Every structure is written in structure tokens, then in C-alpha cells.
Amino acid sequence: MPQPLRRWPDDLAWTANAGALRPKLAPWIVRVSAEWAKVQIHLGLVLAATLDAEAHAGVHMYLALTGSAAQEAALSAAVNTQLPEAYQSAFVDILRKYRACARQRNRIVHCLWGVSLKYPNGLINCPPENIILGAISKSAPRDDVLEKCMVYTEKDFFELCDAIQALGIDAYSFVIKASLFHHPTQFSSESERLQVLQTFFPATKPVHQNARNSRLKGSGS
């Protein structure tokens, strides 16, 4: 997990050019965004598979909703009315993971990024509202801004991407299960279901394993 910025470096600079100054870390921000988009696609497919014959109208209404809370409520209502209790429990777990990942993803996407020579392998993250509160604070402004600043390393980005991708796999697995509930003969075997998953995630394990091995090698472990 990212670590809090405990002291304000004298050379700390908030800049839109922070990614260019940390070229090894910048691509991870793009990947977080891309992995999150996949999750949103799969949640939409959850609704389509759950509603089955009524999917066309239901999905259009779902996409017209603004805000994740409204979309979550629509998804939960569909699952709770169209699928058995065991499916409902599984979906509650998916939503729990979704909310946890969403908080971390939002922090990365909706923020200011800064750099300092004291953190040559890190990007410093701060919510913009914290800068505003610091500007109007009666105490030392830097102390108020510092409160929510976090330092992200490559390991932190990797772990978040890993969690988001795992969430996407869980969501798409649920799509298959919901489809099978309505159409039990859709897949002839468990292996056929896995093949479908692999078309959406063709290199999940090798990519992650290579990244882990590379990180461990670099740390001398």
C-alpha cells in the first residue's frame, strides 16, 4: 500500500509533468484506468446476463444512470430479483471488492501528482480538495495538505492493478454463472467456461507472474 508523506520536502513540486519525470511509473496510471474500464464493462455484462431476455431495455437504462451508487443499486436489484440466493451472496462479495478498488482507483485518477528528489522512485499523490482546504486553513497550510498525501511506488501500482484485474475476472465469472442459470446447456463443460474466460484474459497469470519475478529479482530476493 502507498505510504503517507510524513514530511514536506523542500523541493516538492505539484506538476502535470510529474509522469514524464517518473517515466517508469507513469504507464501504471494508464493501466489502472484501463483495467478499471474492463471492470465496468463486465459489470454491465453482469446486468445483461442477469436480465437475460429483458437485457436490451435494462442495460440502456443502466447506462443512462449517473453515479456509481445508482448503478450499484440497479445491479443489486436485478440480481436479487432474478437470481437465487447463492448468486446474490456471491454478488455482494463482488460489490464489496468493487467499492474497495473504486476508492483506490479514484484516488489515482482524481488527484494531483508531485515529485521530489527525496523520493526518486515514487510519485506523490494528493486529492485536489486537500489543497483547497489547506489554502483556507487557519493552521499551517502545509500540515493540512500533508495529511492526505501518499507516496506511490511501482509496487503500489502493481498491487492495485492486480486487485482490479482479479475483480474483473470475478465479475466475468459471474456473467458466465448467470448465463448458465438462464441457459444451463450454454456450455458443455467447466473447461469450455474456462476457455471463454481465457479469451477475455489471455495472459493474466503469465503477465502477473513475470512482473512479480522481475520485481523480486530487482530487490535481490
Short mmCIF file of C-alpha atoms in Angstrom, two decimals:
data_model
loop_
_atom_site.label_atom_id
_atom_site.label_comp_id
_atom_site.label_asym_id
_atom_site.label_seq_id
_atom_site.Cartn_x
_atom_site.Cartn_y
_atom_site.Cartn_z
CA MET A 1 0.00 0.00 0.00
CA PRO A 2 1.16 3.58 -0.61
CA GLN A 3 2.81 5.23 2.38
CA PRO A 4 1.83 8.63 3.81
CA LEU A 5 4.10 11.58 3.14
CA ARG A 6 5.31 12.24 6.66
CA ARG A 7 7.41 15.34 5.96
CA TRP A 8 7.05 18.04 3.34
CA PRO A 9 10.16 18.01 1.11
CA ASP A 10 11.51 21.47 0.33
CA ASP A 11 11.66 20.63 -3.39
CA LEU A 12 8.17 19.10 -3.65
CA ALA A 13 6.55 20.22 -6.91
CA TRP A 14 2.96 19.55 -8.00
CA THR A 15 3.09 19.36 -11.76
CA ALA A 16 1.19 17.93 -14.72
CA ASN A 17 4.63 16.87 -15.92
CA ALA A 18 5.13 14.52 -12.95
CA GLY A 19 4.63 11.42 -15.10
CA ALA A 20 7.35 12.49 -17.51
CA LEU A 21 9.68 13.00 -14.56
CA ARG A 22 8.95 9.44 -13.38
CA PRO A 23 8.69 7.56 -16.72
CA LYS A 24 8.83 4.14 -15.07
CA LEU A 25 5.71 4.89 -13.02
CA ALA A 26 3.58 6.93 -15.44
CA PRO A 27 2.36 3.92 -17.52
CA TRP A 28 0.89 2.37 -14.39
CA ILE A 29 -1.61 5.21 -14.07
CA VAL A 30 -2.84 4.45 -17.60
CA ARG A 31 -3.06 0.77 -16.77
CA VAL A 32 -5.13 1.41 -13.64
CA SER A 33 -7.58 3.36 -15.79
CA ALA A 34 -7.70 0.65 -18.47
CA GLU A 35 -8.19 -2.20 -16.00
CA TRP A 36 -10.99 -0.25 -14.33
CA ALA A 37 -12.74 0.23 -17.67
CA LYS A 38 -12.73 -3.57 -18.10
CA VAL A 39 -14.39 -3.97 -14.71
CA GLN A 40 -17.12 -1.53 -15.72
CA ILE A 41 -17.70 -3.48 -18.93
CA HIS A 42 -18.03 -6.74 -17.04
CA LEU A 43 -20.46 -5.26 -14.53
CA GLY A 44 -22.61 -4.14 -17.45
CA LEU A 45 -22.44 -7.69 -18.79
CA VAL A 46 -23.49 -8.96 -15.35
CA LEU A 47 -26.70 -6.96 -15.74
CA ALA A 48 -27.25 -8.22 -19.28
CA ALA A 49 -26.74 -11.86 -18.27
CA THR A 50 -28.92 -11.46 -15.18
CA LEU A 51 -31.85 -9.86 -17.03
CA ASP A 52 -31.47 -12.26 -19.97
CA ALA A 53 -34.47 -11.63 -22.27
CA GLU A 54 -35.02 -8.16 -20.79
CA ALA A 55 -31.36 -7.17 -21.17
CA HIS A 56 -31.77 -4.69 -24.04
CA ALA A 57 -34.00 -2.24 -22.20
CA GLY A 58 -32.38 -2.87 -18.83
CA VAL A 59 -28.83 -2.20 -19.97
CA HIS A 60 -29.84 1.01 -21.75
CA MET A 61 -31.46 2.28 -18.55
CA TYR A 62 -28.40 1.21 -16.53
CA LEU A 63 -26.04 3.13 -18.80
CA ALA A 64 -28.24 6.20 -18.53
CA LEU A 65 -27.81 6.29 -14.75
CA THR A 66 -25.30 8.80 -13.40
CA GLY A 67 -23.12 7.87 -10.47
CA SER A 68 -21.79 4.54 -9.31
CA ALA A 69 -24.23 4.33 -6.37
CA ALA A 70 -27.24 4.36 -8.69
CA GLN A 71 -25.66 1.75 -10.97
CA GLU A 72 -24.78 -0.45 -8.00
CA ALA A 73 -28.38 -0.23 -6.77
CA ALA A 74 -29.70 -1.23 -10.20
CA LEU A 75 -27.30 -4.18 -10.40
CA SER A 76 -28.21 -5.38 -6.90
CA ALA A 77 -31.92 -5.08 -7.60
CA ALA A 78 -31.58 -7.14 -10.79
CA VAL A 79 -29.50 -9.86 -9.14
CA ASN A 80 -31.79 -10.01 -6.08
CA THR A 81 -34.96 -10.39 -8.17
CA GLN A 82 -33.69 -12.60 -11.00
CA LEU A 83 -31.16 -14.98 -9.42
CA PRO A 84 -31.15 -17.41 -6.46
CA GLU A 85 -29.82 -16.55 -3.02
CA ALA A 86 -26.40 -18.17 -3.58
CA TYR A 87 -25.85 -15.89 -6.56
CA GLN A 88 -26.94 -12.89 -4.52
CA SER A 89 -24.35 -13.64 -1.83
CA ALA A 90 -21.62 -14.01 -4.43
CA PHE A 91 -22.56 -10.67 -5.97
CA VAL A 92 -22.47 -8.92 -2.59
CA ASP A 93 -18.85 -10.06 -2.32
CA ILE A 94 -18.09 -8.70 -5.81
CA LEU A 95 -19.60 -5.33 -4.87
CA ARG A 96 -17.56 -5.25 -1.67
CA LYS A 97 -14.35 -5.73 -3.69
CA TYR A 98 -15.60 -3.22 -6.26
CA ARG A 99 -16.03 -0.48 -3.66
CA ALA A 100 -12.61 -1.13 -2.16
CA CYS A 101 -10.93 -0.95 -5.57
CA ALA A 102 -13.01 2.08 -6.56
CA ARG A 103 -11.70 4.10 -3.62
CA GLN A 104 -8.11 3.34 -4.59
CA ARG A 105 -8.72 3.89 -8.32
CA ASN A 106 -10.44 7.23 -7.70
CA ARG A 107 -7.51 8.42 -5.63
CA ILE A 108 -5.19 7.78 -8.57
CA VAL A 109 -7.41 9.23 -11.29
CA HIS A 110 -8.73 12.29 -9.42
CA CYS A 111 -5.62 13.78 -7.87
CA LEU A 112 -2.58 15.99 -8.15
CA TRP A 113 0.79 14.33 -8.69
CA GLY A 114 4.03 15.67 -7.33
CA VAL A 115 7.71 14.77 -7.34
CA SER A 116 10.65 15.27 -5.03
CA LEU A 117 14.29 14.26 -5.18
CA LYS A 118 13.76 12.67 -1.77
CA TYR A 119 11.51 10.10 -3.48
CA PRO A 120 13.34 9.29 -6.74
CA ASN A 121 11.31 6.09 -7.20
CA GLY A 122 7.95 7.48 -6.18
CA LEU A 123 5.10 9.75 -7.21
CA ILE A 124 3.44 11.87 -4.54
CA ASN A 125 -0.36 11.91 -4.63
CA CYS A 126 -2.73 14.47 -3.15
CA PRO A 127 -6.52 14.94 -3.52
CA PRO A 128 -7.24 18.39 -5.00
CA GLU A 129 -9.78 19.17 -2.28
CA ASN A 130 -6.99 18.88 0.26
CA ILE A 131 -5.06 21.66 -1.46
CA ILE A 132 -8.19 23.83 -1.29
CA LEU A 133 -8.71 23.09 2.42
CA GLY A 134 -5.04 23.81 3.05
CA ALA A 135 -5.36 27.19 1.35
CA ILE A 136 -8.18 28.30 3.66
CA SER A 137 -6.83 26.65 6.80
CA LYS A 138 -6.11 28.72 9.90
CA SER A 139 -3.29 26.35 10.80
CA ALA A 140 -0.11 25.79 8.81
CA PRO A 141 -1.37 25.11 5.24
CA ARG A 142 1.32 22.56 4.53
CA ASP A 143 0.25 20.48 7.54
CA ASP A 144 -3.33 20.24 6.24
CA VAL A 145 -2.18 19.29 2.74
CA LEU A 146 0.34 16.80 4.10
CA GLU A 147 -2.38 14.93 5.99
CA LYS A 148 -3.63 13.05 2.91
CA CYS A 149 -0.55 12.99 0.70
CA MET A 150 0.62 9.49 -0.22
CA VAL A 151 3.79 8.23 -1.90
CA TYR A 152 3.20 5.63 -4.64
CA THR A 153 5.92 3.26 -5.81
CA GLU A 154 5.81 0.73 -8.64
CA LYS A 155 4.84 -1.98 -6.15
CA ASP A 156 1.77 0.02 -5.06
CA PHE A 157 0.55 0.49 -8.64
CA PHE A 158 1.17 -3.17 -9.40
CA GLU A 159 -0.81 -4.36 -6.39
CA LEU A 160 -3.77 -2.14 -7.28
CA CYS A 161 -3.77 -3.34 -10.91
CA ASP A 162 -3.61 -6.90 -9.64
CA ALA A 163 -6.64 -6.36 -7.40
CA ILE A 164 -8.65 -4.64 -10.15
CA GLN A 165 -7.88 -7.37 -12.66
CA ALA A 166 -8.88 -10.05 -10.14
CA LEU A 167 -12.15 -8.17 -9.63
CA GLY A 168 -12.71 -8.16 -13.39
CA ILE A 169 -12.22 -11.92 -13.54
CA ASP A 170 -14.67 -12.42 -10.65
CA ALA A 171 -17.23 -10.23 -12.40
CA TYR A 172 -16.92 -12.06 -15.71
CA SER A 173 -17.10 -15.42 -13.92
CA PHE A 174 -20.40 -14.18 -12.51
CA VAL A 175 -21.55 -13.32 -16.05
CA ILE A 176 -20.98 -16.94 -17.07
CA LYS A 177 -22.78 -18.27 -13.99
CA ALA A 178 -25.76 -16.00 -14.58
CA SER A 179 -25.88 -17.07 -18.22
CA LEU A 180 -25.78 -20.72 -17.18
CA PHE A 181 -28.64 -20.16 -14.73
CA HIS A 182 -30.88 -18.98 -17.57
CA HIS A 183 -29.37 -21.31 -20.19
CA PRO A 184 -27.94 -24.37 -18.41
CA THR A 185 -26.81 -26.04 -21.66
CA GLN A 186 -24.91 -23.00 -22.94
CA PHE A 187 -21.51 -24.52 -22.04
CA SER A 188 -20.91 -28.24 -22.20
CA SER A 189 -18.21 -28.36 -19.53
CA GLU A 190 -16.18 -26.43 -16.98
CA SER A 191 -13.24 -26.39 -19.40
CA GLU A 192 -15.38 -24.65 -22.00
CA ARG A 193 -16.25 -21.99 -19.45
CA LEU A 194 -12.57 -21.51 -18.71
CA GLN A 195 -11.88 -21.14 -22.41
CA VAL A 196 -14.37 -18.30 -22.56
CA LEU A 197 -12.61 -16.59 -19.65
CA GLN A 198 -9.24 -17.00 -21.31
CA THR A 199 -10.47 -15.20 -24.43
CA PHE A 200 -11.08 -12.15 -22.22
CA PHE A 201 -7.95 -12.61 -20.07
CA PRO A 202 -5.48 -14.47 -22.34
CA ALA A 203 -2.32 -13.72 -20.41
CA THR A 204 -3.39 -12.84 -16.89
CA LYS A 205 -1.22 -15.31 -14.98
CA PRO A 206 1.96 -15.13 -17.11
CA VAL A 207 1.95 -11.33 -17.15
CA HIS A 208 1.50 -11.07 -13.41
CA GLN A 209 3.99 -13.82 -12.67
CA ASN A 210 6.63 -12.21 -14.87
CA ALA A 211 6.08 -8.89 -13.17
CA ARG A 212 6.44 -10.48 -9.74
CA ASN A 213 9.58 -12.34 -10.75
CA SER A 214 11.08 -9.17 -12.18
CA ARG A 215 10.33 -7.23 -9.01
CA LEU A 216 11.77 -9.94 -6.76
CA LYS A 217 14.89 -10.18 -8.91
CA GLY A 218 15.36 -6.43 -8.74
CA SER A 219 15.09 -6.48 -4.96
CA GLY A 220 17.64 -9.26 -4.69
CA SER A 221 15.15 -11.67 -3.07
#
